[in-house]
GROMACS .gro file of C-alpha atoms in nm:
model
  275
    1UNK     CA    1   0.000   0.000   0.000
    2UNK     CA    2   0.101   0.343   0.001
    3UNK     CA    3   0.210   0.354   0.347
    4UNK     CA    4   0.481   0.101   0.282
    5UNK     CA    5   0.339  -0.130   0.474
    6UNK     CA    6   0.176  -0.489   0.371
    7UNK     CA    7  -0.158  -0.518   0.533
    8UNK     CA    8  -0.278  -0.874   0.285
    9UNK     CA    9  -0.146  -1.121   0.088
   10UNK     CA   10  -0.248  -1.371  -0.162
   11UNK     CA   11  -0.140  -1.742  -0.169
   12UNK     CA   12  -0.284  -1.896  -0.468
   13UNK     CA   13  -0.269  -2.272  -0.302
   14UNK     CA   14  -0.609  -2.502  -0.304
   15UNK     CA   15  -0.799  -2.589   0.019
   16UNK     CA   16  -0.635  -2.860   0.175
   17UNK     CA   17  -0.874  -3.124   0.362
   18UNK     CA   18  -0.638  -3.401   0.463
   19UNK     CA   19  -0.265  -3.423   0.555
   20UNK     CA   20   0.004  -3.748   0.478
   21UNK     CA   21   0.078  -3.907   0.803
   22UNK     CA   22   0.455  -3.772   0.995
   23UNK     CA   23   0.489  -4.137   1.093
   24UNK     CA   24   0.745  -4.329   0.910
   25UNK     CA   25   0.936  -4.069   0.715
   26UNK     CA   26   1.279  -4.090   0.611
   27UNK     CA   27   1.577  -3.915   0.866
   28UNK     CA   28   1.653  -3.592   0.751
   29UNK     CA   29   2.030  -3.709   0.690
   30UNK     CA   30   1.926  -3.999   0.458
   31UNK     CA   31   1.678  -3.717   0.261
   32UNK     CA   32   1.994  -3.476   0.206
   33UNK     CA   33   2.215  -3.762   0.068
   34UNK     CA   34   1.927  -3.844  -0.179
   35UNK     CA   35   1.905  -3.485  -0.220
   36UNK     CA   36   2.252  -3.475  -0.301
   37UNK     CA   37   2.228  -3.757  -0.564
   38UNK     CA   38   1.932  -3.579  -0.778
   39UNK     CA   39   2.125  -3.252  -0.766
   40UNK     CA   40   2.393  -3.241  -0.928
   41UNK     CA   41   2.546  -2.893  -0.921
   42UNK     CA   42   2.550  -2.732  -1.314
   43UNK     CA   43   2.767  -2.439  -1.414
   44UNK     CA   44   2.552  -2.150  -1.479
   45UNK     CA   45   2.588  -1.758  -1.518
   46UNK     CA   46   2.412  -1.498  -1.251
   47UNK     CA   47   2.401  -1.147  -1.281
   48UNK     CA   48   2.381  -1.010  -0.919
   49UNK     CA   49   2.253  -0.684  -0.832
   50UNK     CA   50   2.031  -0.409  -1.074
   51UNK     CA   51   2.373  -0.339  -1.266
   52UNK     CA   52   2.336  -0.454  -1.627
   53UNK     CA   53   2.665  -0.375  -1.741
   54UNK     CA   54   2.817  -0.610  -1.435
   55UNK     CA   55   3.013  -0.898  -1.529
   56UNK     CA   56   2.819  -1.251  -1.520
   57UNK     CA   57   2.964  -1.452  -1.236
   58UNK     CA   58   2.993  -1.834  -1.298
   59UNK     CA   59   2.869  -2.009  -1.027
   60UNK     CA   60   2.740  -2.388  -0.944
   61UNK     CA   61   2.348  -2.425  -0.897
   62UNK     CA   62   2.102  -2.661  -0.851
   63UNK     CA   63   1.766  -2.707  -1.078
   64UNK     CA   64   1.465  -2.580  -0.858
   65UNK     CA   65   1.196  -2.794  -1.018
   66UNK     CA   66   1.366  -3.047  -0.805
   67UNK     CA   67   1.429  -2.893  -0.509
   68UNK     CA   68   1.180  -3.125  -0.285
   69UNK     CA   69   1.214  -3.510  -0.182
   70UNK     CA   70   0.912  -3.728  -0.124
   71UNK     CA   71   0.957  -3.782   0.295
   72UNK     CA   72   0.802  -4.176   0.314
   73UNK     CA   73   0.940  -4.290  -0.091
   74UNK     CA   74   1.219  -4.039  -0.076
   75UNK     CA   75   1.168  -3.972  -0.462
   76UNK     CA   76   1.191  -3.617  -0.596
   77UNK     CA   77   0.898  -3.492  -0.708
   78UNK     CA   78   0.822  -3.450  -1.114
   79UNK     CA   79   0.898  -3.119  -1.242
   80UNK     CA   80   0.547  -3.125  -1.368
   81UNK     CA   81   0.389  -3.199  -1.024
   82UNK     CA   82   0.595  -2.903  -0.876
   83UNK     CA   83   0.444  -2.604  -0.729
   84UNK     CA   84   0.763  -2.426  -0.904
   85UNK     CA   85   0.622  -2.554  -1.269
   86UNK     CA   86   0.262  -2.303  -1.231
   87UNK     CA   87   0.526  -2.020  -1.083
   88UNK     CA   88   0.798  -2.064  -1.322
   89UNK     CA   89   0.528  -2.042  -1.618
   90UNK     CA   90   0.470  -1.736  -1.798
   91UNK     CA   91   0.132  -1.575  -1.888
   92UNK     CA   92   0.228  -1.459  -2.248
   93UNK     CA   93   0.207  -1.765  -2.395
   94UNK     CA   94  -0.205  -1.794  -2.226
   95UNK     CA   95  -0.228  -1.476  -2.350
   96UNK     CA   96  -0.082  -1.481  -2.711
   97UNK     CA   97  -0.340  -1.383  -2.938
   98UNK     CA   98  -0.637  -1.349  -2.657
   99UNK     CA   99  -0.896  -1.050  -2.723
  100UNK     CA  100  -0.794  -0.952  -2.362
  101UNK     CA  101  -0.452  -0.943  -2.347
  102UNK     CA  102  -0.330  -0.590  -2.299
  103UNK     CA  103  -0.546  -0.556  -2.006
  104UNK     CA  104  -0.472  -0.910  -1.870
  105UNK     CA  105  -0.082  -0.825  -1.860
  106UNK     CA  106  -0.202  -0.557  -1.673
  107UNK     CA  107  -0.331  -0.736  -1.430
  108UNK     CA  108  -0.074  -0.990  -1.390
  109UNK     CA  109   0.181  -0.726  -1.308
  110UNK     CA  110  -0.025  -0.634  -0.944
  111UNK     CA  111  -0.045  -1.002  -0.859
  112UNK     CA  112  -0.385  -1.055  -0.847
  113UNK     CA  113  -0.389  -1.346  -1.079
  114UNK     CA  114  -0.374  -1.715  -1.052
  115UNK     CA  115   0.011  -1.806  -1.104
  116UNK     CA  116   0.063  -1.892  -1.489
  117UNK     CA  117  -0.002  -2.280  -1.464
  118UNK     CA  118  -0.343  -2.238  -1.297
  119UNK     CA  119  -0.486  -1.950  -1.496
  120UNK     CA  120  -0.694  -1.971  -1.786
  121UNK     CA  121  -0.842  -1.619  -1.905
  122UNK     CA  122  -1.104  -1.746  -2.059
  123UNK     CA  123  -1.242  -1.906  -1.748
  124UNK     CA  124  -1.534  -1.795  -1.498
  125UNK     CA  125  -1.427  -1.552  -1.244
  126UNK     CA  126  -1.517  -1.663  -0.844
  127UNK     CA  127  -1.707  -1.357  -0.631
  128UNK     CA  128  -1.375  -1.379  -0.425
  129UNK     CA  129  -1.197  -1.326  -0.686
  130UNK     CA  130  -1.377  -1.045  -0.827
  131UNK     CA  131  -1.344  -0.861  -0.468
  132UNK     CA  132  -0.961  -0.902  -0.508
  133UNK     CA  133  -0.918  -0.721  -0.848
  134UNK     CA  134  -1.114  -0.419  -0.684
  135UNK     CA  135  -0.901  -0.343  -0.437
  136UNK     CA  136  -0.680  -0.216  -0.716
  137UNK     CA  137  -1.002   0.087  -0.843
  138UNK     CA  138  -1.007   0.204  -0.500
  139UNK     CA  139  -0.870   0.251  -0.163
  140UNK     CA  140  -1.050   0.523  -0.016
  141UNK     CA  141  -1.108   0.333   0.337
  142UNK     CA  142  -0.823  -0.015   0.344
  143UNK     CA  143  -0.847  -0.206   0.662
  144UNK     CA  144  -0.557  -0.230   0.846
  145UNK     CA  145  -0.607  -0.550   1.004
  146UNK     CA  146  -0.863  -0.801   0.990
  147UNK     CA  147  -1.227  -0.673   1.141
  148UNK     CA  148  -1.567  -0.860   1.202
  149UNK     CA  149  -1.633  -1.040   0.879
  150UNK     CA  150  -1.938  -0.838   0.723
  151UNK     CA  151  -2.097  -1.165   0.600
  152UNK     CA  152  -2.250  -1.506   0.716
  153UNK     CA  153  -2.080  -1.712   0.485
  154UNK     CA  154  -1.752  -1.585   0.524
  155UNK     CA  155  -1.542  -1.661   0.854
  156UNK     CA  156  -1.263  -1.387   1.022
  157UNK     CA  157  -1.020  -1.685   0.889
  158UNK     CA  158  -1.127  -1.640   0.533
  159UNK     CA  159  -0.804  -1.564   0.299
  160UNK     CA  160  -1.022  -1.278   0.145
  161UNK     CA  161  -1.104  -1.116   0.437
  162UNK     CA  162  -0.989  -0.835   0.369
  163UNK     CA  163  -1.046  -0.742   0.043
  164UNK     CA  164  -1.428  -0.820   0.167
  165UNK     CA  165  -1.406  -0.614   0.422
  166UNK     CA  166  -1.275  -0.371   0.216
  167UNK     CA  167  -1.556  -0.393  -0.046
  168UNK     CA  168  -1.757  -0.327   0.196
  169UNK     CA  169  -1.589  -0.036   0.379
  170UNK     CA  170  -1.626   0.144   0.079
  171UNK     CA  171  -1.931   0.061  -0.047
  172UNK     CA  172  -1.897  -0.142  -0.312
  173UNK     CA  173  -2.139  -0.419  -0.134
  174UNK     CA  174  -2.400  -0.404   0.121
  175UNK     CA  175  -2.254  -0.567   0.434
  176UNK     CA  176  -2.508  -0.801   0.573
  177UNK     CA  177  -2.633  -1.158   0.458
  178UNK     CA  178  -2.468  -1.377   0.279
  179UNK     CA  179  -2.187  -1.277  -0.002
  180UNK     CA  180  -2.139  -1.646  -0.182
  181UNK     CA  181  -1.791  -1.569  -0.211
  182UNK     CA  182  -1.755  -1.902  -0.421
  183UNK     CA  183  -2.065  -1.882  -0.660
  184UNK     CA  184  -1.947  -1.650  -1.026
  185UNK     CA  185  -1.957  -1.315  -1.054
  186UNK     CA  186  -2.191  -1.215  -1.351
  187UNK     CA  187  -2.187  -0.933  -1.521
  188UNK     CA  188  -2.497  -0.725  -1.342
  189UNK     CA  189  -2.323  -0.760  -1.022
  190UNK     CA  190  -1.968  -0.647  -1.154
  191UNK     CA  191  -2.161  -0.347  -1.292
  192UNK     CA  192  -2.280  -0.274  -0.955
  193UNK     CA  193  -1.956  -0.296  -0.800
  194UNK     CA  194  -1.731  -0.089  -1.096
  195UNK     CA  195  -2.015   0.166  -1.074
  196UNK     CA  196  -2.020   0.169  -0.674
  197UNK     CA  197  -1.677   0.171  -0.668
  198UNK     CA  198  -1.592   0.470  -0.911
  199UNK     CA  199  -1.827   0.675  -0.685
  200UNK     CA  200  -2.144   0.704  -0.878
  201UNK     CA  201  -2.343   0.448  -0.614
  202UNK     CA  202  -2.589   0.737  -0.547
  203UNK     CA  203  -2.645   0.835  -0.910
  204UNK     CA  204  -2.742   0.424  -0.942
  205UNK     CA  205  -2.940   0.419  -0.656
  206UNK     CA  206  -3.159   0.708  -0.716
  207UNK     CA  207  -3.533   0.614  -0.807
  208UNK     CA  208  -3.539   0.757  -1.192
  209UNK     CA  209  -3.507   0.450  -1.367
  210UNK     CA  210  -3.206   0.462  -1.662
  211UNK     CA  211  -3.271   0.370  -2.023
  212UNK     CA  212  -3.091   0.028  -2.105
  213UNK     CA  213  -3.098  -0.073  -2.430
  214UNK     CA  214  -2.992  -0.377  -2.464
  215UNK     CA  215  -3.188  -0.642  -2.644
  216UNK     CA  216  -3.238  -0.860  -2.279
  217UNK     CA  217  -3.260  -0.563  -2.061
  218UNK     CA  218  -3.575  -0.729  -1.881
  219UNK     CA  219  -3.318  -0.999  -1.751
  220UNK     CA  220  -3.119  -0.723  -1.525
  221UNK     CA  221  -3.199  -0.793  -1.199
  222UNK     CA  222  -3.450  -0.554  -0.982
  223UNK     CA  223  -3.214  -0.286  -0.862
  224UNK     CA  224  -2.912  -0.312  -1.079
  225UNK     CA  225  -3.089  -0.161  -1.395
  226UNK     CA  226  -2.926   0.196  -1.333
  227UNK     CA  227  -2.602   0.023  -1.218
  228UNK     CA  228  -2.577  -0.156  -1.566
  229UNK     CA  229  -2.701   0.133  -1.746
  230UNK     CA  230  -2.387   0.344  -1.628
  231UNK     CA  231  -2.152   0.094  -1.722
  232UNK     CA  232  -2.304   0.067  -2.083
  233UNK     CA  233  -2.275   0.475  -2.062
  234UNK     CA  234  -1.925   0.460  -1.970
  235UNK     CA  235  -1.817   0.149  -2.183
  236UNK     CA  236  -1.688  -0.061  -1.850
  237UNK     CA  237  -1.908  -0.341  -2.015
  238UNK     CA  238  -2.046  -0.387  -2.299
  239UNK     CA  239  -2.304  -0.552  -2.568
  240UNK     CA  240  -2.284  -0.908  -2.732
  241UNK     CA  241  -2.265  -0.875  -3.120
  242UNK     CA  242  -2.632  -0.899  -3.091
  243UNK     CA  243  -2.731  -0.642  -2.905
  244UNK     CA  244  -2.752  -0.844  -2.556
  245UNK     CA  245  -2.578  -0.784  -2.220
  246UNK     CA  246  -2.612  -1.091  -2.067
  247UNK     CA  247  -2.667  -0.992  -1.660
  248UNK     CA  248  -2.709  -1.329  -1.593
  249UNK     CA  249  -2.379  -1.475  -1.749
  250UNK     CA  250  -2.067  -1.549  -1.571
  251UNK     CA  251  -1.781  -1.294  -1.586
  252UNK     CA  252  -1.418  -1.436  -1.747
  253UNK     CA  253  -1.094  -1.273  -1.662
  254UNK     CA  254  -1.063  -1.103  -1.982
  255UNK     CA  255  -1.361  -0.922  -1.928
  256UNK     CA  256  -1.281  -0.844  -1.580
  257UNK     CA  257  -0.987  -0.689  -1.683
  258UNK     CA  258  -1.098  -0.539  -1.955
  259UNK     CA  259  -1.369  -0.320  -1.739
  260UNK     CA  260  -1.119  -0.324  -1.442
  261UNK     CA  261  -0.834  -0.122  -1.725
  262UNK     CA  262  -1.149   0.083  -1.855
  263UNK     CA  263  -1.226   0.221  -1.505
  264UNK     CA  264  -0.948   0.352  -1.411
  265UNK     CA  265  -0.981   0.735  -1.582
  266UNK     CA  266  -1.308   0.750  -1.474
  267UNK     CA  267  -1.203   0.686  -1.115
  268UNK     CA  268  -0.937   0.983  -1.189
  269UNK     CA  269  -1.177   1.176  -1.331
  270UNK     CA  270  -1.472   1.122  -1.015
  271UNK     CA  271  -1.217   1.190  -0.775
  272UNK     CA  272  -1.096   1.533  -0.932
  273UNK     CA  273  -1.502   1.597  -0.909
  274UNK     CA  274  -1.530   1.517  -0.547
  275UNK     CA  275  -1.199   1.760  -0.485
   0.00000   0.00000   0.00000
């Protein structure tokens, strides 16, 4: 954050529901001699430091695809199987050629995306997920620490709990009830929370009902017509080829980051309003 200090972080690891057993493992001394055997050290040149113009040192290192030994079989694990392969993988090649990839690159530089081997941008974006990406349009109220969870359904313990809490703090949801953090976000409620969270949650909520003119515009949901109608007006989201807008669907990453790239200047340009 801007105060230097980190106040959340994001590990990208699935929910773990059993544990292998402690009981029978190898000693840790025979584990570093089979260590030993499956790395052998290779010549390799490292640049140290920010200096470009340094000379390359040549140093002995190890592979770190295999840089963890089974504890009961003491085999290494497959490069492929390796936590290091989804880090060590780069988005461009997801990305080469995707509608959505100037925007997605974007994203990937803040962190906020599944690592490389994990992430497909064509694929449905969680309500959790959602809530994490909008940290990044604003920050006008960013918890400190974790607070009383401002939904049922999701626990002080949560790993989002603070962008929640954030989303709430500044009014991008309604706390209270349940938030489904698991279920998709589709694209009516994204609309509510890009429009809420540029500032313009008044001008949605007021009771003159907004024009929509999209083909299905009887499928937005009671309450979110003005929402959606503001991010038409300001091209955050947009129409099918045929005219539709599709509240109900499921929001991808590309289009999440698309809308998430597209508000930006208007968050600029709301906050030079409100000065």
């Amino acid at each position: 954050r801007r105060h230097g200090q980190v106040v959340y972080f994001y590990e990208a690891a699935s929910p773990v529901s059993s544990f292998a057993s402690m009981e029978g493992i190898l000693p840790a001394s025979q584990a570093a001699e089979l260590f030993k055997e499956i790395q052998p050290f290779q010549l390799t040149y490292v640049r140290y430091g920010e200096d470009t113009t340094a000379q390359p040192k040549l140093v002995y290192g190890i592979d770190i695809k295999k840089n963890s030994i089974e504890a009961h079989s003491g085999t290494v694990f497959a490069p492929e199987a390796s936590l290091w392969s989804f880090i060590l993988e780069s988005y461009d090649e997801k990305l080469q050629d995707h509608w959505g990839q100037a925007p997605l690159n974007l994203l990937s530089e803040t962190g906020r995306l599944p690592f490389p081997g994990l992430f497909d941008p064509n694929g449905t974006v969680k309500r959790r997920d959602g809530l994490r990406i909008m940290e990044l349009v604003t920050a006008k109220v960013h918890p400190e620490q974790k607070d009383t969870s401002p939904f049922s359904d999701v626990p002080e313990t949560d790993r989002d709990i603070l962008p929640v809490i954030h989303a709430a703090k500044n009014d991008i949801l309604e706390p209270g009830g349940t938030l489904r953090p698991n279920d998709p976000l589709t694209r009516e409620d994204l609309a509510v929370w890009i429009i809420n969270a540029i500032g313009y949650k008044e001008v949605a909520e007021s009771p003159v009902s907004m024009e929509v003119q999209s083909k299905d515009a009887s499928k937005i949901s009671k309450g979110k017509r003005n929402h959606v109608a503001l991010a038409r007006a300001f091209k955050l989201l947009t129409d099918d080829r045929e005219g539709n807008f599709r509240p109900q669907d499921p929001v991808n990453w590309g289009q999440l980051a698309a809308a998430i790239t597209r508000a930006f200047p208007k968050l600029e340009i709301n906050t030079k309003i409100l000065d």
